[in-house]
Short mmCIF file of C-alpha atoms in Angstrom, two decimals:
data_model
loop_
_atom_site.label_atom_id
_atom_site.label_comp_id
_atom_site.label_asym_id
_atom_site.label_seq_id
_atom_site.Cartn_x
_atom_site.Cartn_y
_atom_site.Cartn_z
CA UNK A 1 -7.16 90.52 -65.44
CA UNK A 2 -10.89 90.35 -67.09
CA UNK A 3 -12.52 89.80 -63.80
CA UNK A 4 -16.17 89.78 -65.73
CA UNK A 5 -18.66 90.14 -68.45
CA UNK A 6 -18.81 92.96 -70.19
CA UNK A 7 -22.22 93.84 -68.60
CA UNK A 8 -21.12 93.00 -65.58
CA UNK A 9 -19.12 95.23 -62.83
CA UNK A 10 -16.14 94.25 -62.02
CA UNK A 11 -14.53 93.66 -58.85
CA UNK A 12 -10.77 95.17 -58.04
CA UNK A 13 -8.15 92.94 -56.19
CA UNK A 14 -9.28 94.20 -52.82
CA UNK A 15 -13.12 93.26 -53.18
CA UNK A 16 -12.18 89.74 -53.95
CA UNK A 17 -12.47 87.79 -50.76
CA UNK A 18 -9.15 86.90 -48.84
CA UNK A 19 -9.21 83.55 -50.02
CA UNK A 20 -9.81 84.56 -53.41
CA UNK A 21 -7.25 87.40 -53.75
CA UNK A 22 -4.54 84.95 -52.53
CA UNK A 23 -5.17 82.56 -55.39
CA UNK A 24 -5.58 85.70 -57.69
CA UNK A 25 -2.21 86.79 -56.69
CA UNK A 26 -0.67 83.37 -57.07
CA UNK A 27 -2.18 83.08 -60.21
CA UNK A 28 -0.54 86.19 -61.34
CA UNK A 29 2.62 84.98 -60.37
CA UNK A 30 2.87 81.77 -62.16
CA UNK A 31 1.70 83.82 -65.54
CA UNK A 32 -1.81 82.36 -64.86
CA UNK A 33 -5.37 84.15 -66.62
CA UNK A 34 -8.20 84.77 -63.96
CA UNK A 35 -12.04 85.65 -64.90
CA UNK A 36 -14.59 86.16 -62.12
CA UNK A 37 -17.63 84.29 -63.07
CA UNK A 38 -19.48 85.86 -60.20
CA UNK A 39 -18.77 89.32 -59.95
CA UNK A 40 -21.33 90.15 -56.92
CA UNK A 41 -19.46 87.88 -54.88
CA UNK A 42 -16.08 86.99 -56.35
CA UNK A 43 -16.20 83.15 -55.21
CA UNK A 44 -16.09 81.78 -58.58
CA UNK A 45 -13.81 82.16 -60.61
CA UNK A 46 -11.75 80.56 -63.75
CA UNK A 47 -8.12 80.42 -64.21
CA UNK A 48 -6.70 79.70 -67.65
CA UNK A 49 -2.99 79.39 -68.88
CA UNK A 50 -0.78 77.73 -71.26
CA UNK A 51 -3.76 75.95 -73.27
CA UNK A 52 -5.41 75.03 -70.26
CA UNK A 53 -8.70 76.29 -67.90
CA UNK A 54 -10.11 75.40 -64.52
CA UNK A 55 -12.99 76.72 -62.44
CA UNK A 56 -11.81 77.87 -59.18
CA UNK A 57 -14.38 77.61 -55.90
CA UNK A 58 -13.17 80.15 -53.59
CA UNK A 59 -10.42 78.18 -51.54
CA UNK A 60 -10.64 74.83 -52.51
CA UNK A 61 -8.79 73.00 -55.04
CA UNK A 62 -10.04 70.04 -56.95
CA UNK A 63 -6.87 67.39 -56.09
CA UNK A 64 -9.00 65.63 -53.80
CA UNK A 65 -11.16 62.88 -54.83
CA UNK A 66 -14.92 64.28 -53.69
CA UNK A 67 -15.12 60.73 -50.87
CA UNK A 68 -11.90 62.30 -49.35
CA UNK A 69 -13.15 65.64 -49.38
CA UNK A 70 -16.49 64.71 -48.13
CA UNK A 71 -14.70 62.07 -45.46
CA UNK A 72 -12.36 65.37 -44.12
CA UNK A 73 -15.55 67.43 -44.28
CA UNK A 74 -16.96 65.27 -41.24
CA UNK A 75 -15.02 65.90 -38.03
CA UNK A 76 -16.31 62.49 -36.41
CA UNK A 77 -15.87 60.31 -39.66
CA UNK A 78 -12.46 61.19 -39.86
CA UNK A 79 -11.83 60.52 -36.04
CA UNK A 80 -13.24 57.03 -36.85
CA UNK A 81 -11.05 56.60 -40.13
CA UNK A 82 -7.70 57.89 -38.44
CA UNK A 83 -8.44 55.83 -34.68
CA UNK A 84 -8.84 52.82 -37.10
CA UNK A 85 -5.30 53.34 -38.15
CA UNK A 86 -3.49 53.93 -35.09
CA UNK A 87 -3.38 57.64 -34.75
CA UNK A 88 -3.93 59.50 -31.26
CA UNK A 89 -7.33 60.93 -31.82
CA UNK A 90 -9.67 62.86 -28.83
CA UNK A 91 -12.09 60.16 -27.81
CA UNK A 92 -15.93 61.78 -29.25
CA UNK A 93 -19.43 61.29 -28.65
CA UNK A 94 -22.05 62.96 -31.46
CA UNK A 95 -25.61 63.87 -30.56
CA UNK A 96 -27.86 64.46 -33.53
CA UNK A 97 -30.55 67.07 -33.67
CA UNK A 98 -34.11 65.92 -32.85
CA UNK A 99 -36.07 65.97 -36.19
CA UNK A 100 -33.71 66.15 -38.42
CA UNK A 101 -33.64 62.51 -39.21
CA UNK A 102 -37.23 61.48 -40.00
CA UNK A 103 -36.69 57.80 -40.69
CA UNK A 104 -34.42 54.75 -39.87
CA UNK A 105 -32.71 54.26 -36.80
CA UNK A 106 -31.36 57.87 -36.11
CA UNK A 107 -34.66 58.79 -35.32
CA UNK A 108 -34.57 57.23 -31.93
CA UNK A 109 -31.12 58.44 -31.40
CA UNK A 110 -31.61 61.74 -31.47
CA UNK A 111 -31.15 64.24 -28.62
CA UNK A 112 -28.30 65.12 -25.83
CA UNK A 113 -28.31 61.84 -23.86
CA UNK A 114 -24.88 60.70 -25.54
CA UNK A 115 -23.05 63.81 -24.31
CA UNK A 116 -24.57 63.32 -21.10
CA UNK A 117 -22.73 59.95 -21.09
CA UNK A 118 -19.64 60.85 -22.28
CA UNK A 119 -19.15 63.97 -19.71
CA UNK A 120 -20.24 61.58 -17.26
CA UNK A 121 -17.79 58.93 -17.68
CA UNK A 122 -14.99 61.27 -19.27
CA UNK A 123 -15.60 64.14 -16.36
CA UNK A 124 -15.53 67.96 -16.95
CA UNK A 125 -14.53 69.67 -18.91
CA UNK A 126 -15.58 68.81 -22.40
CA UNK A 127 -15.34 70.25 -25.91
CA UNK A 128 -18.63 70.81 -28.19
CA UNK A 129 -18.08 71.44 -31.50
CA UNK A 130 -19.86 71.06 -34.39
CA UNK A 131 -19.29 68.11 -37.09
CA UNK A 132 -18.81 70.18 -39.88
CA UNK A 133 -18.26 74.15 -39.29
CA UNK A 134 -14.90 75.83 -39.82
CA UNK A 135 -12.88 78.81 -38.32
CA UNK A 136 -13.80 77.61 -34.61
CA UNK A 137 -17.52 78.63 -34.73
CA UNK A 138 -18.97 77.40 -32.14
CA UNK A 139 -16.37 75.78 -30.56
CA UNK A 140 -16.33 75.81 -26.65
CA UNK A 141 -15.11 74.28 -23.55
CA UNK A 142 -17.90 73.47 -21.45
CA UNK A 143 -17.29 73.02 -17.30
CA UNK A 144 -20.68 71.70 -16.47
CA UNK A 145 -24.49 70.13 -17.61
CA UNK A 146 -26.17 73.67 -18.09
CA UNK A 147 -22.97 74.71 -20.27
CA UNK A 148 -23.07 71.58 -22.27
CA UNK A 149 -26.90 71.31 -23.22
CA UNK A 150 -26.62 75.26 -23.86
CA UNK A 151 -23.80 74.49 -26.54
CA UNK A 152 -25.42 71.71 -28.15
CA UNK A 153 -28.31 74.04 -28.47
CA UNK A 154 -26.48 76.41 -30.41
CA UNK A 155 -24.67 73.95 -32.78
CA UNK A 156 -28.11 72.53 -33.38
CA UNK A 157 -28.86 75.46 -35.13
CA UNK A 158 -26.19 75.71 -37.63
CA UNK A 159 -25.06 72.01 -38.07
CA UNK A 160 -27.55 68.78 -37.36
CA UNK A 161 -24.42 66.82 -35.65
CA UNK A 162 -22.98 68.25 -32.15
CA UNK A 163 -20.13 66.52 -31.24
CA UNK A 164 -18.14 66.41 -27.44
CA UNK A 165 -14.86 65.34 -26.87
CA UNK A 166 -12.34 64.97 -24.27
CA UNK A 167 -10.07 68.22 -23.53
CA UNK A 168 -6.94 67.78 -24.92
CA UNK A 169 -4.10 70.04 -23.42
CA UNK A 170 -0.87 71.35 -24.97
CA UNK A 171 0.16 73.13 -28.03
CA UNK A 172 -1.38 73.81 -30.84
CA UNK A 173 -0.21 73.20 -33.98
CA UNK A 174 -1.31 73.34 -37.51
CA UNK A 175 0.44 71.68 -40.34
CA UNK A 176 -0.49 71.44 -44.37
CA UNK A 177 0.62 69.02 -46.34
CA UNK A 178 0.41 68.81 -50.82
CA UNK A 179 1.92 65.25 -52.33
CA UNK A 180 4.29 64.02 -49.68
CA UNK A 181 5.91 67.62 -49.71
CA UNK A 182 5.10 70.08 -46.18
CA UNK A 183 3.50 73.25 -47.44
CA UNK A 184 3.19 75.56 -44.59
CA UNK A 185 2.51 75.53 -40.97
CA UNK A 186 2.39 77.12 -37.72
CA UNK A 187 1.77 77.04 -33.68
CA UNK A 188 -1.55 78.79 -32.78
CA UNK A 189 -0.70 81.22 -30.06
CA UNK A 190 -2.45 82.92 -27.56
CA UNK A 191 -2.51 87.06 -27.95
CA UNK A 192 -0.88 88.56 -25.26
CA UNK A 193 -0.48 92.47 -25.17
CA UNK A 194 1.25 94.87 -22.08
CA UNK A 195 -0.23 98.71 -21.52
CA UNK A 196 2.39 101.44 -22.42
CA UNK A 197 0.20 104.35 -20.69
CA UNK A 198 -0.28 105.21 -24.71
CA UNK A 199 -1.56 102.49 -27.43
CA UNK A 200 -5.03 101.92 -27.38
CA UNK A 201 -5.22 98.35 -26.98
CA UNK A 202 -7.12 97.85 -30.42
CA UNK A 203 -3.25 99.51 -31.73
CA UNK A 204 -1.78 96.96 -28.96
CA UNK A 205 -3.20 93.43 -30.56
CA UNK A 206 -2.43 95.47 -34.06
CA UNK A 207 1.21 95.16 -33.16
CA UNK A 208 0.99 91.50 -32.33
CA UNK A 209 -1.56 90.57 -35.50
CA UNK A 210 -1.09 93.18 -38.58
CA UNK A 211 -5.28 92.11 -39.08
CA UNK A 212 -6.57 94.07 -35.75
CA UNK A 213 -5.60 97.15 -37.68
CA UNK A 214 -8.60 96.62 -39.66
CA UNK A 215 -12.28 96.22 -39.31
CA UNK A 216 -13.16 92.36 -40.68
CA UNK A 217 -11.79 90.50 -37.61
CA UNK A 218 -13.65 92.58 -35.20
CA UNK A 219 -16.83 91.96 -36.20
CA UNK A 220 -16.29 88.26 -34.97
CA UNK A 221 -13.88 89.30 -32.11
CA UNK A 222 -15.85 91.73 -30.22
CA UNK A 223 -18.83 89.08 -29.98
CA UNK A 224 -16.49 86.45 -28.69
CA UNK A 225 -16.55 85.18 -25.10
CA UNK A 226 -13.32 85.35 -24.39
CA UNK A 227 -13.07 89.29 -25.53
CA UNK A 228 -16.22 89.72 -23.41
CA UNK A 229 -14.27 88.05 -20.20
CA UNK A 230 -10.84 88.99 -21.14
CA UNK A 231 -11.41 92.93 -22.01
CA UNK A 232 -15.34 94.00 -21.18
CA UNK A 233 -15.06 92.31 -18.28
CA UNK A 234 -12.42 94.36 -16.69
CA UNK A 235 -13.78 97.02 -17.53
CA UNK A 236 -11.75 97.99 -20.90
CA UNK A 237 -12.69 98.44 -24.28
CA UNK A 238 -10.64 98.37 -28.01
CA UNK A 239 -10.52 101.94 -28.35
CA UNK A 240 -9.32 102.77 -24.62
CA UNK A 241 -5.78 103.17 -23.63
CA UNK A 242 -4.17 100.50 -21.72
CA UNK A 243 -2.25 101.67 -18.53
CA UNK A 244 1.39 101.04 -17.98
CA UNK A 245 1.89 97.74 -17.39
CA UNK A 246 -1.61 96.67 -17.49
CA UNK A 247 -1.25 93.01 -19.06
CA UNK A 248 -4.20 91.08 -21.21
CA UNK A 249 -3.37 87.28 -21.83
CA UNK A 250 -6.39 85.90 -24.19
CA UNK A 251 -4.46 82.58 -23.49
CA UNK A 252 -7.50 79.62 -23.45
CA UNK A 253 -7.57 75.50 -24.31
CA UNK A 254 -9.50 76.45 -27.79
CA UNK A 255 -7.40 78.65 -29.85
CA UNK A 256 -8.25 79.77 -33.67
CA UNK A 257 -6.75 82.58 -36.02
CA UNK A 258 -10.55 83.91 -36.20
CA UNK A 259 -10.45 83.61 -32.11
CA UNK A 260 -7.30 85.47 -30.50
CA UNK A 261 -4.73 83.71 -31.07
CA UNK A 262 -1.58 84.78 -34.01
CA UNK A 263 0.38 82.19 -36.31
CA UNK A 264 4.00 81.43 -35.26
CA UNK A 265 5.37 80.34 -38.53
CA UNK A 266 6.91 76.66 -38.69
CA UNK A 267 9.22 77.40 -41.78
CA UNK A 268 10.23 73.71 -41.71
CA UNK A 269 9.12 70.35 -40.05
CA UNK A 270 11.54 67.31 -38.78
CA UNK A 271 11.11 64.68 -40.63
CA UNK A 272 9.38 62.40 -38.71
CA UNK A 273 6.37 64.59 -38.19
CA UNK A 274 6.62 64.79 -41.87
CA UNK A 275 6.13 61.20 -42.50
CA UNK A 276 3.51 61.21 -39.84
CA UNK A 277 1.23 63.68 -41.40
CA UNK A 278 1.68 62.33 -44.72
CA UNK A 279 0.65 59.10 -43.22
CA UNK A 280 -2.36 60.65 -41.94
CA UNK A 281 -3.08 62.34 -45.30
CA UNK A 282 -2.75 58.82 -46.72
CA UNK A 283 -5.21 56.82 -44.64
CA UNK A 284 -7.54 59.52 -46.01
CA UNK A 285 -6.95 58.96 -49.43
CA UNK A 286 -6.07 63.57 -49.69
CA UNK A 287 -3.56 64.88 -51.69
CA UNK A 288 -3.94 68.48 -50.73
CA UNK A 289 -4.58 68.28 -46.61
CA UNK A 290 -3.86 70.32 -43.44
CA UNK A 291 -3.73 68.89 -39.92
CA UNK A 292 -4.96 70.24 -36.74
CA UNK A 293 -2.67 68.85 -33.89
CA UNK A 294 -2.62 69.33 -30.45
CA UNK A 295 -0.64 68.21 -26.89
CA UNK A 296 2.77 68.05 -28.55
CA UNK A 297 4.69 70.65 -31.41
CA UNK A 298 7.38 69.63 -33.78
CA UNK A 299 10.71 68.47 -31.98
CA UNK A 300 9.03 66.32 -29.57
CA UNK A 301 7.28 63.01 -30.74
CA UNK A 302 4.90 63.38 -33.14
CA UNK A 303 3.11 60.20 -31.79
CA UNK A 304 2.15 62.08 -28.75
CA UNK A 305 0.00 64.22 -30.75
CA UNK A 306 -3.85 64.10 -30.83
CA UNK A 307 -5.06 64.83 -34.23
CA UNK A 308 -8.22 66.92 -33.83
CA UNK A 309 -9.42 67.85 -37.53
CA UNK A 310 -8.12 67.66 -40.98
CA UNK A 311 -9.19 69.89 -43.53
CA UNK A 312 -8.69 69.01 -47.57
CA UNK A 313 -7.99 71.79 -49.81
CA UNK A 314 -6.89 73.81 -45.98
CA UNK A 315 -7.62 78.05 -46.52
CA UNK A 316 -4.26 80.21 -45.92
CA UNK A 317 -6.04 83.34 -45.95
CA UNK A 318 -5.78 83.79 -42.48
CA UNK A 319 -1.77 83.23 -42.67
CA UNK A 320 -1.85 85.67 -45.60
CA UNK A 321 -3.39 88.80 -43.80
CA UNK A 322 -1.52 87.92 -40.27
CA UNK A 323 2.36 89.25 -41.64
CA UNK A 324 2.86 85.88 -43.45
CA UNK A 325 2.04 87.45 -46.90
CA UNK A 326 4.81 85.75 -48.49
CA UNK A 327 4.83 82.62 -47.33
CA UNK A 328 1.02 81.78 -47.73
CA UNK A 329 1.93 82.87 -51.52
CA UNK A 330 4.70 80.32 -51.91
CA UNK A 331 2.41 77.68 -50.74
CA UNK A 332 -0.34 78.81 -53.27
CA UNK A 333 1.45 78.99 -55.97
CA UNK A 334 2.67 74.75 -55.26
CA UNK A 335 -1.07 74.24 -55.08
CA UNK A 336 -2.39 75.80 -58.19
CA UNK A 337 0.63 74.17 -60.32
CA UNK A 338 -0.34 71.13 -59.16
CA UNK A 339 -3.91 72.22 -59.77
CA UNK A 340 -2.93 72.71 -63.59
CA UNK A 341 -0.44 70.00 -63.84
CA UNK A 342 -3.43 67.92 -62.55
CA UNK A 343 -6.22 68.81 -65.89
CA UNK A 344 -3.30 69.26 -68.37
#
């Protein structure tokens, strides 16, 4: 693989970033060329084969049409799209940051006085999220006013639009979707670890999620709330040994790969949540989509589920490093020959 310009350094497989090295290693497989074009980083890149090039962005693949894309991209758009259409979606309020619309009628909108509405007609809790952040950042279940103006505050300050939603309970599902055909999915589940008098419990959560054995995921974990009420407030830490018996349950209503919680692999999908994800990739005008859904799991009616965010061009990196190596392969090799069949 040239992976730069000759005056360039170049990066081996395991510098790439995870989302990178997955399409690297699908690329491989299907006889595919890859360049970096930005060794420092390794997020662009070029894959070339059988006559053909494309330029790669990280993750993302280009069989979206950029209104799709840019509709998915917006959390409360695609709410509005998809409740248009019939599908179960968690009723939302947004509240735009104060001075970041200068002119027009946003300008007077501006502020926390819609989530004040919404919590007080919808009741505690809520969720606050931002509009359009990824891998749960941010993301919390607030109980009361304080909690709820001190989450707004801190979307404000990495995305202009806060958004608050009713809680929706149940399982967790997500589901990804390329051309009519299901590409991969899972149940998010909680992390849930017992003491043996003898495994640290960083070597505990290992066990459960092959990525605790390394360093990347702690940088976000041990920050986390949950870790802080979970673990630190008990009086434990990663590196101490868990007693006999001792039980830690990181079970919560907001769960993400990033946020203590594993992948349950879905290997295959009845078909009438098939045709009902399809349907939803549909009334977005995506090709290449994955589906957050949550308060029912496949097997039970899909109608029942509240669709909470769709994602074009959906990452698999986290499925990759989690003891789904294989699978998240499979799936990336579908996308990138589409991805060439697409510009041939």
């Amino acid at each position: 693989m040239a992976c730069a310009p000759p005056d360039q350094p170049s990066l081996s497989p395991s510098e790439h970033p995870a989302a990178v090295a997955l399409q690297i290693e699908a690329a491989r497989r299907l006889g595919l060329h890859a360049t970096t074009l930005d060794p420092e980083f390794g997020y662009l890149f070029e894959l070339a084969g059988g006559g053909r090039s494309i330029t790669m962005l990280g993750g993302r693949s280009p069989l979206n049409d950029a209104v799709a894309a840019r509709i998915a991209e917006d959390k409360h758009y695609t709410g509005l799209v998809l409740a248009r259409r019939g599908f179960r979606t968690p009723g939302t309020e947004r509240c735009l940051r104060p001075g970041y619309f200068l002119a027009g009628p946003c300008r007077d909108r501006a502020g926390t006085a819609p989530a004040r509405r919404f919590a007080a007609e919808h009741g505690y809790p809520v969720v606050v999220k931002p509009n359009r952040q990824s891998h749960g950042r941010e993301v919390a279940l607030v109980r009361d006013l304080a909690e709820l103006e001190a989450a707004i505050d801190r979307i404000w300050s990495i995305d202009y639009i806060a958004l608050v939603q009713e809680r929706i309970a149940g399982p967790d599902v997500r589901l990804d979707f390329l051309d009519g055909e299901y590409l991969l999915g899972y149940e998010r589940v909680p992390l849930r670890v017992r003491g043996d008098g003898r495994a640290t419990l960083r070597a505990l959560l290992a066990r459960e999620d092959p990525r605790y054995a390394g360093a990347e995921i702690w940088e976000r974990a041990e920050v986390d709330p949950l870790w802080r009420e979970r673990v630190i407030g008990r009086g434990y830490d990663a590196a101490g040994v868990l007693a006999a018996g001792v039980e830690i349950d990181f079970g919560a209503d907001i769960l993400n790969l990033n946020r203590w919680a594993r992948a349950a692999l879905l290997p295959e999908i009845p078909a009438d949540w098939l045709e009902h994800g399809c349907a939803v990739g549909r009334a977005l005008g995506l090709r290449h989509f994955g589906i957050d859904f949550k308060g029912a799991r496949p097997g039970e009616d899909p109608r029942a589920a509240a669709v909470i965010e769709v994602n074009a061009s959906p990452l698999l990196q986290a499925v990759y490093r989690s003891g789904h190596a294989e699978a998240a392969i499979a799936a990336q090799v579908k996308v990138l020959r589409a991805v060439m069949d697409f510009r041939s």
